[in-house]
């Protein structure tokens, strides 16, 4: 059991390993770790910043000696689900951001071996600076989001599930020993990053959404840069048409025509995502105030092709394949949704025309929309951006005076509910009705995206925005998320991720699954050192 004496002794031991500047215990140093966009509160006794896997092993061994719990974070950008906070109060945070080495990149077999502090912005820059013909499966969560951290949470990228892109994990187990999965534990193995399962039980999956150890490196699949790319954009104007769109997209995904994730957002999501970017452009060029531009923005989005539900997906392949894909998509979507394709060339031509005709009424507004679309279009090409972070602030505080790249440091609140659904239109309509009813009853606007992940299922991303300074709104938002989570479970659509405050709603003592998860904890982390209570009974 942790005591004041044991913690003080551990501090001394950790300082000997890391250096005193990398053991944070002052209240001012710890304050940023406690701040979080979800409005949660946890006591954090200290933060440790290791630089190597050896440092992590030493930290964990010391924690075992003094029975002090540790909670690892990679970038701490788990916004809306807990940020950098542990599940249980009194847990020491292990911040892995100094472990930011890109150990290897293989062009031929298109993978990179990275440490947990490597961000998607960093890896993208690395590939670009060396002109390597590879793309990253990016998310919209910002340049500083950790690749490994997001993958271990089973985040969804613009091309596939991130968890499916990991292999050959290097892990410091809860007892302090080092484990390498796949064939990585064979010293002379030439294939640890090529065939993820290796020989014997395939255990990579044990370390996603678990608390058995600290991942210190992994291989992440990259995408060979294609000959041609474009984005598919389409929209429908009501919920009944949304069901038909989902069913049409399902046919295209099942037939292999669309091989990336399709993102389908409601009007509210489109407005908070594109609105801030349009606003910045108009404010810069027109000098208009925020209320004026907010009114204009709705008109700009509506006339620019965004409807009740708008979908985007990246397409890639050879030029010949692209012609076939576009033809197949046109045939499947015809009569169901308004459809267009966007390329680098079409955006450049449209922007050039708008600039030349800027004196014509409405052209500057169209140019503002093109400006807003550009970074989000880039996501479909594997280019990460911070642009979507503006959507966190927009519903609550408009835009900050300066660009803020960490919502935890703002007053804006954010919570998520993320269930998985069958890939069919009727299930989506059931989900939409549930979302509207529950959010209306709690007085929240629902910001919703349905992400078609594969040929069988889609992810629903439901977010709520609130002002964290208003205690009543914060508690109401948590009540709304609890109600959504419970309703989706009862409807047969359980979430695939939950915030740290919701673990007890998911992890049940009488469930054989969670009993098994608990049993594995006793083997891999017998002193219950790593992230107590995280997706586990202990």
Coordinates of C-alpha atoms in Angstrom, one line a residue:
X1 CA 0.0 0.0 0.0
X2 CA 1.3 3.4 -0.9
X3 CA 2.3 5.7 2.0
X4 CA 3.9 9.1 2.2
X5 CA 7.2 7.5 3.2
X6 CA 7.1 5.0 0.3
X7 CA 6.2 7.7 -2.2
X8 CA 9.1 9.9 -0.9
X9 CA 11.5 7.0 -1.2
X10 CA 10.3 6.2 -4.7
X11 CA 10.7 9.9 -5.7
X12 CA 14.4 9.7 -4.7
X13 CA 14.9 6.4 -6.6
X14 CA 13.2 7.8 -9.7
X15 CA 15.3 11.0 -9.6
X16 CA 18.4 8.8 -9.5
X17 CA 17.3 7.1 -12.7
X18 CA 15.8 10.0 -14.7
X19 CA 17.3 13.1 -13.2
X20 CA 15.4 15.4 -10.9
X21 CA 14.2 17.6 -13.7
X22 CA 12.2 14.7 -15.1
X23 CA 10.4 13.9 -11.9
X24 CA 7.6 16.5 -11.5
X25 CA 6.0 16.9 -8.1
X26 CA 5.4 20.7 -7.8
X27 CA 1.7 21.7 -7.9
X28 CA 2.4 24.2 -10.7
X29 CA 4.1 21.5 -12.8
X30 CA 1.2 19.0 -12.1
X31 CA -1.6 21.5 -12.9
X32 CA -1.5 21.1 -16.7
X33 CA -1.8 17.3 -16.3
X34 CA -4.9 17.7 -14.1
X35 CA -6.6 20.1 -16.5
X36 CA -8.8 18.3 -18.9
X37 CA -11.5 19.1 -21.4
X38 CA -13.9 16.6 -19.8
X39 CA -14.2 18.5 -16.6
X40 CA -12.9 15.6 -14.5
X41 CA -10.7 15.7 -11.4
X42 CA -8.0 13.3 -10.2
X43 CA -5.2 13.7 -7.7
X44 CA -1.8 13.1 -9.4
X45 CA 1.1 12.8 -6.9
X46 CA 3.8 13.1 -9.6
X47 CA 4.7 12.9 -13.3
X48 CA 7.7 10.9 -14.6
X49 CA 9.3 11.6 -18.0
X50 CA 11.4 8.6 -19.2
X51 CA 13.5 8.9 -22.3
X52 CA 14.2 5.2 -23.1
X53 CA 12.7 1.7 -22.6
X54 CA 15.3 1.1 -20.0
X55 CA 14.1 4.1 -18.1
X56 CA 10.6 2.7 -18.2
X57 CA 11.7 -0.7 -16.9
X58 CA 13.5 1.0 -14.0
X59 CA 10.4 3.2 -13.2
X60 CA 8.2 0.1 -13.1
X61 CA 10.6 -1.9 -11.0
X62 CA 10.8 1.0 -8.5
X63 CA 7.0 1.2 -8.5
X64 CA 6.7 -2.5 -7.7
X65 CA 9.1 -2.1 -4.8
X66 CA 7.0 0.6 -3.2
X67 CA 3.6 -0.6 -4.6
X68 CA 2.9 2.7 -6.3
X69 CA 0.4 2.7 -9.3
X70 CA 1.5 4.2 -12.6
X71 CA -0.6 5.5 -15.5
X72 CA 1.3 5.8 -18.9
X73 CA 0.3 8.5 -21.5
X74 CA 1.8 9.0 -24.9
X75 CA 0.7 12.4 -26.0
X76 CA -2.2 12.8 -23.5
X77 CA -4.5 13.8 -26.3
X78 CA -7.3 11.4 -25.3
X79 CA -9.6 14.4 -25.4
X80 CA -13.2 13.9 -24.4
X81 CA -12.3 10.5 -22.8
X82 CA -10.1 11.6 -20.0
X83 CA -7.1 13.3 -21.6
X84 CA -4.0 12.5 -19.4
X85 CA -5.9 11.5 -16.3
X86 CA -5.7 8.0 -14.7
X87 CA -8.9 6.2 -13.8
X88 CA -8.1 6.1 -10.1
X89 CA -6.9 9.1 -8.1
X90 CA -3.5 9.0 -6.5
X91 CA -1.8 7.4 -9.5
X92 CA 1.5 8.6 -10.8
X93 CA 1.5 9.6 -14.5
X94 CA 4.3 8.4 -16.8
X95 CA 4.5 10.8 -19.7
X96 CA 6.2 9.1 -22.6
X97 CA 6.6 12.2 -24.8
X98 CA 10.4 12.2 -24.5
X99 CA 10.4 8.8 -26.1
X100 CA 10.0 10.2 -29.6
X101 CA 12.4 8.4 -31.8
X102 CA 11.5 7.0 -35.2
X103 CA 13.7 3.9 -35.1
X104 CA 13.2 2.7 -38.6
X105 CA 11.2 3.3 -41.8
X106 CA 11.1 0.5 -44.5
X107 CA 10.0 1.7 -47.9
X108 CA 9.8 -1.7 -49.5
X109 CA 7.5 -3.2 -46.8
X110 CA 5.9 0.2 -45.9
X111 CA 6.1 0.4 -42.1
X112 CA 7.8 2.5 -39.5
X113 CA 9.0 1.5 -36.1
X114 CA 8.2 4.3 -33.6
X115 CA 8.2 5.0 -29.9
X116 CA 5.1 6.2 -28.1
X117 CA 6.1 9.9 -28.1
X118 CA 6.2 10.0 -31.9
X119 CA 3.3 12.2 -33.2
X120 CA 1.5 11.9 -36.5
X121 CA 2.8 15.4 -37.4
X122 CA 6.4 14.3 -36.7
X123 CA 6.1 11.1 -38.7
X124 CA 4.5 13.0 -41.6
X125 CA 7.3 15.6 -41.6
X126 CA 9.9 12.8 -41.5
X127 CA 8.4 11.1 -44.6
X128 CA 8.1 14.4 -46.4
X129 CA 11.6 15.7 -45.7
X130 CA 13.1 12.5 -47.0
X131 CA 10.7 12.4 -50.0
X132 CA 9.6 8.9 -49.1
X133 CA 6.7 7.5 -51.1
X134 CA 4.7 6.6 -48.1
X135 CA 1.5 7.9 -46.4
X136 CA 0.3 7.7 -42.8
X137 CA -3.2 6.6 -41.8
X138 CA -4.0 9.9 -40.1
X139 CA -6.8 10.9 -37.7
X140 CA -8.3 14.4 -37.4
X141 CA -7.1 14.7 -33.8
X142 CA -4.2 17.1 -34.5
X143 CA -0.5 17.2 -35.3
X144 CA 0.6 16.4 -31.8
X145 CA -1.5 13.2 -31.3
X146 CA 0.6 10.1 -30.6
X147 CA 0.4 7.4 -33.2
X148 CA 0.9 4.5 -30.7
X149 CA -1.3 6.0 -28.1
X150 CA -4.2 6.5 -30.5
X151 CA -3.7 3.0 -32.0
X152 CA -3.8 1.4 -28.5
X153 CA -7.1 3.1 -27.9
X154 CA -8.3 1.6 -31.2
X155 CA -8.7 5.0 -32.8
X156 CA -10.1 5.2 -36.3
X157 CA -8.0 6.8 -39.0
X158 CA -9.0 8.1 -42.4
X159 CA -8.0 4.8 -44.1
X160 CA -8.6 2.1 -41.5
X161 CA -8.6 1.2 -37.8
X162 CA -5.3 2.2 -36.2
X163 CA -5.1 -0.9 -34.0
X164 CA -5.0 -3.1 -37.1
X165 CA -1.9 -1.2 -38.3
X166 CA 0.3 -2.2 -35.3
X167 CA 2.7 -5.1 -35.0
X168 CA 5.7 -6.3 -33.1
X169 CA 5.1 -4.4 -29.8
X170 CA 7.8 -3.8 -27.3
X171 CA 6.3 -3.7 -23.8
X172 CA 7.5 -3.3 -20.3
X173 CA 5.1 -5.5 -18.3
X174 CA 3.7 -4.6 -15.0
X175 CA 6.4 -6.5 -13.2
X176 CA 9.2 -4.7 -15.1
X177 CA 10.3 -7.3 -17.6
X178 CA 10.5 -6.6 -21.3
X179 CA 8.2 -8.5 -23.8
X180 CA 8.3 -8.4 -27.6
X181 CA 5.3 -9.8 -29.4
X182 CA 5.1 -11.6 -32.7
X183 CA 8.5 -12.9 -33.8
X184 CA 10.3 -9.9 -32.2
X185 CA 11.5 -12.1 -29.3
X186 CA 13.8 -14.0 -31.7
X187 CA 17.1 -12.1 -31.7
X188 CA 17.9 -12.8 -35.4
X189 CA 14.3 -12.6 -36.7
X190 CA 14.1 -10.8 -40.1
X191 CA 10.3 -10.7 -40.1
X192 CA 9.0 -9.2 -36.9
X193 CA 7.3 -6.3 -38.8
X194 CA 6.1 -8.3 -41.7
X195 CA 3.9 -11.0 -40.1
X196 CA 2.4 -9.7 -36.9
X197 CA 1.3 -13.0 -35.3
X198 CA 4.7 -14.8 -35.2
X199 CA 4.5 -18.3 -33.7
X200 CA 2.3 -19.4 -30.8
X201 CA -0.5 -17.3 -29.4
X202 CA -0.9 -13.9 -31.0
X203 CA -1.0 -11.5 -28.0
X204 CA -0.6 -8.0 -29.6
X205 CA -4.3 -7.4 -29.0
X206 CA -3.9 -7.9 -25.2
X207 CA -2.2 -4.5 -25.0
X208 CA -4.9 -2.4 -26.7
X209 CA -7.3 -0.9 -24.2
X210 CA -5.7 -2.7 -21.3
X211 CA -3.6 -2.2 -18.2
X212 CA -1.0 -4.9 -18.4
X213 CA 2.1 -3.0 -19.3
X214 CA 3.7 0.1 -21.0
X215 CA 4.3 -0.1 -24.8
X216 CA 7.7 1.5 -25.5
X217 CA 7.8 0.8 -29.3
X218 CA 5.8 -0.7 -32.2
X219 CA 5.7 -1.0 -35.9
X220 CA 3.0 0.9 -37.6
X221 CA 1.9 0.1 -41.2
X222 CA 2.2 2.9 -43.7
X223 CA 0.5 3.3 -47.1
X224 CA 2.5 3.2 -50.4
X225 CA 1.9 6.6 -52.1
X226 CA -0.5 5.9 -55.0
X227 CA -0.4 7.2 -58.5
X228 CA -3.6 9.2 -58.1
X229 CA -5.8 10.4 -55.2
X230 CA -9.1 12.2 -54.8
X231 CA -11.8 12.8 -52.3
X232 CA -15.5 11.8 -52.6
X233 CA -17.9 14.3 -51.2
X234 CA -21.7 13.7 -51.0
X235 CA -24.7 15.0 -49.1
X236 CA -28.3 14.2 -48.3
X237 CA -30.9 16.6 -46.9
X238 CA -32.9 14.4 -44.4
X239 CA -32.6 11.4 -42.2
X240 CA -34.6 9.0 -44.5
X241 CA -32.1 9.7 -47.3
X242 CA -29.3 9.0 -44.8
X243 CA -30.5 5.4 -44.5
X244 CA -30.4 5.0 -48.3
X245 CA -26.9 6.6 -48.4
X246 CA -25.6 4.2 -45.8
X247 CA -26.9 1.2 -47.7
X248 CA -25.4 2.5 -51.0
X249 CA -22.0 3.0 -49.3
X250 CA -22.2 -0.4 -47.8
X251 CA -22.5 -1.9 -51.3
X252 CA -19.4 0.1 -52.4
X253 CA -17.4 -0.9 -49.4
X254 CA -18.4 -4.6 -49.5
X255 CA -17.5 -4.6 -53.2
X256 CA -14.0 -3.2 -52.6
X257 CA -14.8 0.0 -54.5
X258 CA -14.2 2.2 -51.5
X259 CA -11.3 0.9 -49.4
X260 CA -10.9 3.8 -46.9
X261 CA -13.1 4.9 -44.0
X262 CA -16.1 7.0 -45.0
X263 CA -16.9 9.8 -42.6
X264 CA -20.6 11.0 -42.5
X265 CA -21.3 14.0 -40.4
X266 CA -24.5 15.8 -39.5
X267 CA -25.1 19.5 -40.2
X268 CA -24.0 20.4 -36.6
X269 CA -20.7 18.6 -37.1
X270 CA -20.1 20.2 -40.5
X271 CA -20.8 23.7 -39.0
X272 CA -18.4 23.4 -36.0
X273 CA -15.7 21.8 -38.1
X274 CA -15.7 24.2 -41.1
X275 CA -17.3 27.2 -39.4
X276 CA -14.2 28.3 -37.5
X277 CA -12.0 28.0 -40.6
X278 CA -14.4 30.1 -42.7
X279 CA -14.6 32.6 -39.9
X280 CA -10.8 33.1 -39.7
X281 CA -10.7 33.7 -43.4
X282 CA -13.6 36.2 -43.4
X283 CA -12.4 38.0 -40.3
X284 CA -9.0 38.4 -41.9
X285 CA -10.3 39.6 -45.3
X286 CA -13.6 41.3 -44.4
X287 CA -13.0 42.5 -40.9
X288 CA -16.4 41.1 -40.0
X289 CA -17.4 40.4 -36.4
X290 CA -18.0 36.9 -35.0
X291 CA -21.8 37.1 -34.9
X292 CA -22.0 38.4 -38.5
X293 CA -19.7 35.7 -39.8
X294 CA -21.6 33.0 -37.9
X295 CA -24.7 34.0 -39.7
X296 CA -22.9 34.1 -43.0
X297 CA -21.3 30.7 -42.4
X298 CA -24.5 28.8 -42.3
X299 CA -25.4 30.3 -45.7
X300 CA -21.9 29.6 -47.1
X301 CA -22.1 25.9 -46.0
X302 CA -25.6 25.4 -47.4
X303 CA -24.8 27.0 -50.8
X304 CA -21.4 25.2 -50.8
X305 CA -23.0 21.7 -50.8
X306 CA -23.2 20.7 -47.2
X307 CA -26.6 19.2 -46.1
X308 CA -28.2 17.5 -43.2
X309 CA -25.6 14.8 -43.6
X310 CA -22.4 15.1 -45.5
X311 CA -19.9 12.3 -46.3
X312 CA -16.3 12.3 -47.3
X313 CA -13.9 9.5 -48.2
X314 CA -10.4 9.3 -49.7
X315 CA -9.9 7.3 -52.9
X316 CA -6.5 6.2 -54.2
X317 CA -5.1 3.9 -56.9
X318 CA -3.8 4.1 -60.4
X319 CA -5.4 6.5 -62.8
X320 CA -7.2 3.7 -64.5
X321 CA -8.5 2.4 -61.2
X322 CA -9.7 5.8 -60.2
X323 CA -11.7 6.1 -63.3
X324 CA -13.4 2.8 -62.6
X325 CA -14.0 3.7 -58.9
X326 CA -15.5 7.0 -59.7
X327 CA -17.8 5.4 -62.3
X328 CA -19.0 2.7 -59.8
X329 CA -19.6 5.4 -57.1
X330 CA -21.6 7.5 -59.5
X331 CA -23.8 4.6 -60.4
X332 CA -24.3 3.5 -56.7
X333 CA -25.0 7.1 -55.4
X334 CA -27.2 8.3 -58.3
X335 CA -30.6 9.3 -57.1
X336 CA -29.5 8.9 -53.5
X337 CA -27.2 11.8 -52.7
X338 CA -25.6 14.8 -54.4
X339 CA -22.1 13.8 -55.3
X340 CA -18.8 15.4 -56.4
X341 CA -15.2 14.5 -56.5
X342 CA -12.4 16.8 -55.3
X343 CA -8.8 16.8 -56.5
X344 CA -5.8 19.0 -56.0
X345 CA -6.3 20.4 -59.4
X346 CA -10.0 21.1 -59.0
X347 CA -9.4 22.9 -55.7
X348 CA -6.6 25.0 -57.2
X349 CA -8.6 25.9 -60.3
X350 CA -11.7 26.9 -58.2
X351 CA -9.5 29.0 -55.8
X352 CA -7.8 30.7 -58.8
X353 CA -11.1 31.7 -60.3
X354 CA -12.4 33.0 -57.0
X355 CA -9.3 35.2 -56.5
X356 CA -9.6 36.6 -60.0
X357 CA -13.3 37.4 -59.6
X358 CA -13.0 38.5 -56.0
X359 CA -14.8 41.7 -56.9
X360 CA -18.0 39.7 -57.8
X361 CA -20.4 39.4 -54.9
X362 CA -20.2 35.9 -53.2
X363 CA -16.8 35.0 -54.6
X364 CA -15.0 35.8 -51.4
X365 CA -17.4 33.6 -49.5
X366 CA -16.8 30.8 -51.9
X367 CA -13.0 31.3 -51.5
X368 CA -13.5 31.2 -47.7
X369 CA -15.1 27.8 -48.0
X370 CA -12.4 26.5 -50.3
X371 CA -9.9 27.7 -47.7
X372 CA -11.7 25.8 -45.0
X373 CA -12.0 22.6 -47.0
X374 CA -8.3 22.5 -47.9
X375 CA -6.8 21.1 -44.6
X376 CA -9.7 18.6 -44.1
X377 CA -9.3 17.4 -47.7
X378 CA -5.7 16.9 -46.8
X379 CA -6.7 14.3 -44.2
X380 CA -8.0 12.1 -47.0
X381 CA -4.5 12.2 -48.5
X382 CA -2.7 11.4 -45.2
X383 CA -1.8 14.9 -44.3
X384 CA -2.4 15.6 -40.5
X385 CA -3.6 19.0 -39.4
X386 CA -4.7 21.0 -36.3
X387 CA -7.6 22.6 -38.2
X388 CA -10.3 20.3 -36.7
X389 CA -9.3 21.3 -33.2
X390 CA -11.0 24.6 -33.7
X391 CA -14.3 22.7 -33.5
X392 CA -13.9 22.2 -29.8
X393 CA -13.9 25.9 -29.1
X394 CA -16.5 27.1 -31.7
X395 CA -19.7 26.0 -29.9
X396 CA -18.7 27.4 -26.5
X397 CA -16.3 30.4 -26.9
X398 CA -16.1 31.1 -30.7
X399 CA -12.4 31.2 -31.3
X400 CA -9.6 32.0 -28.9
X401 CA -7.6 35.1 -29.7
X402 CA -4.6 32.9 -30.5
X403 CA -4.4 29.4 -31.9
X404 CA -4.7 26.9 -29.0
X405 CA -3.5 23.3 -29.9
X406 CA -4.6 21.7 -26.6
X407 CA -8.3 22.1 -25.6
X408 CA -7.4 21.0 -22.1
X409 CA -6.0 24.5 -21.5
X410 CA -9.3 26.2 -22.6
X411 CA -12.7 26.6 -20.9
X412 CA -14.4 24.5 -23.6
X413 CA -15.8 21.1 -22.5
X414 CA -15.9 18.0 -24.6
X415 CA -17.3 14.5 -24.0
X416 CA -17.7 11.5 -26.3
X417 CA -20.0 8.5 -26.7
X418 CA -18.7 6.1 -29.4
X419 CA -20.8 3.0 -30.0
X420 CA -20.4 0.6 -32.9
X421 CA -23.3 -0.2 -35.1
X422 CA -24.1 -2.7 -37.9
X423 CA -23.5 -1.3 -41.4
X424 CA -27.1 -0.8 -42.4
X425 CA -29.3 2.2 -42.9
X426 CA -32.1 1.0 -40.5
X427 CA -29.6 0.7 -37.6
X428 CA -28.3 4.2 -38.3
X429 CA -31.8 5.6 -38.2
X430 CA -32.5 3.9 -34.8
X431 CA -29.2 5.4 -33.5
X432 CA -30.1 8.9 -34.8
X433 CA -33.5 8.8 -33.1
X434 CA -31.9 7.7 -29.8
X435 CA -29.3 10.5 -30.1
X436 CA -31.8 13.2 -30.8
X437 CA -34.2 12.1 -28.0
X438 CA -31.6 11.8 -25.3
X439 CA -29.7 15.0 -26.3
X440 CA -32.9 17.0 -26.5
X441 CA -34.0 15.8 -23.1
X442 CA -30.6 17.0 -21.6
X443 CA -30.6 20.3 -23.7
X444 CA -27.5 19.5 -25.8
X445 CA -26.9 19.8 -29.5
X446 CA -25.5 16.4 -30.7
X447 CA -22.4 16.6 -33.0
X448 CA -22.5 13.3 -34.8
X449 CA -20.2 11.4 -37.3
X450 CA -20.8 7.9 -38.6
X451 CA -17.5 6.3 -39.7
X452 CA -17.8 3.3 -42.0
X453 CA -14.9 1.3 -40.8
X454 CA -15.2 -1.9 -42.8
X455 CA -17.7 -4.0 -44.7
X456 CA -19.7 -4.9 -41.6
X457 CA -19.7 -2.1 -39.1
X458 CA -19.6 1.6 -38.5
X459 CA -18.5 3.7 -35.6
X460 CA -20.8 6.4 -34.2
X461 CA -19.0 9.4 -32.8
X462 CA -21.3 11.6 -30.7
X463 CA -19.8 14.6 -28.9
X464 CA -21.2 17.2 -26.6
X465 CA -19.9 20.7 -26.1
X466 CA -20.2 22.7 -22.9
X467 CA -18.6 25.5 -20.9
X468 CA -16.5 23.9 -18.1
X469 CA -16.8 27.1 -16.0
X470 CA -20.5 26.4 -15.6
X471 CA -20.7 23.5 -13.1
X472 CA -24.3 22.8 -14.0
X473 CA -23.6 22.4 -17.7
X474 CA -20.6 20.1 -16.9
X475 CA -22.7 17.8 -14.7
X476 CA -25.5 17.8 -17.3
X477 CA -23.1 16.8 -20.1
X478 CA -21.9 13.9 -18.0
X479 CA -25.5 12.8 -17.3
X480 CA -26.2 13.0 -21.0
X481 CA -23.2 10.9 -21.9
X482 CA -24.2 8.3 -19.3
X483 CA -27.7 8.2 -20.7
X484 CA -26.4 7.7 -24.2
X485 CA -24.0 5.0 -23.2
X486 CA -26.6 3.1 -21.3
X487 CA -29.2 3.5 -24.1
X488 CA -26.8 2.2 -26.7
X489 CA -25.9 -0.8 -24.5
X490 CA -29.5 -1.7 -24.0
X491 CA -30.1 -1.3 -27.8
X492 CA -27.3 -3.8 -28.5
X493 CA -24.8 -1.2 -29.6
X494 CA -22.1 -1.1 -26.9
X495 CA -19.4 1.5 -27.1
X496 CA -15.9 0.5 -28.3
X497 CA -14.2 3.2 -26.1
X498 CA -15.3 5.0 -22.9
X499 CA -14.0 7.9 -20.8
X500 CA -12.3 7.1 -17.5
X501 CA -15.4 8.2 -15.6
X502 CA -17.5 5.4 -17.4
X503 CA -15.3 2.4 -16.7
X504 CA -17.6 1.1 -14.0
X505 CA -20.6 1.2 -16.4
X506 CA -18.8 -1.2 -18.7
X507 CA -16.6 -3.4 -16.5
X508 CA -18.9 -5.8 -14.5
X509 CA -17.9 -8.2 -11.8
X510 CA -20.3 -10.9 -12.8
X511 CA -19.1 -11.0 -16.5
X512 CA -16.9 -13.9 -17.4
X513 CA -15.1 -11.7 -19.9
X514 CA -14.0 -9.2 -17.3
X515 CA -13.1 -12.0 -14.9
X516 CA -10.8 -13.3 -17.5
X517 CA -9.3 -9.9 -18.1
X518 CA -8.7 -9.7 -14.3
X519 CA -7.0 -13.1 -14.3
X520 CA -4.6 -12.0 -17.0
X521 CA -3.7 -8.9 -14.9
X522 CA -2.6 -11.2 -12.1
X523 CA -0.1 -12.9 -14.4
X524 CA 1.2 -9.8 -16.3
X525 CA 1.0 -7.2 -13.5
X526 CA 0.7 -9.1 -10.2
X527 CA 1.1 -6.0 -8.0
X528 CA -1.5 -4.1 -10.0
X529 CA 0.9 -1.3 -10.9
X530 CA -0.2 -0.2 -14.3
X531 CA -3.4 2.0 -14.6
X532 CA -5.6 0.4 -12.0
X533 CA -9.2 0.2 -13.1
X534 CA -8.6 0.9 -16.7
X535 CA -10.7 -1.5 -18.7
X536 CA -10.3 -4.0 -15.9
X537 CA -11.9 -4.9 -12.5
X538 CA -8.5 -4.1 -10.9

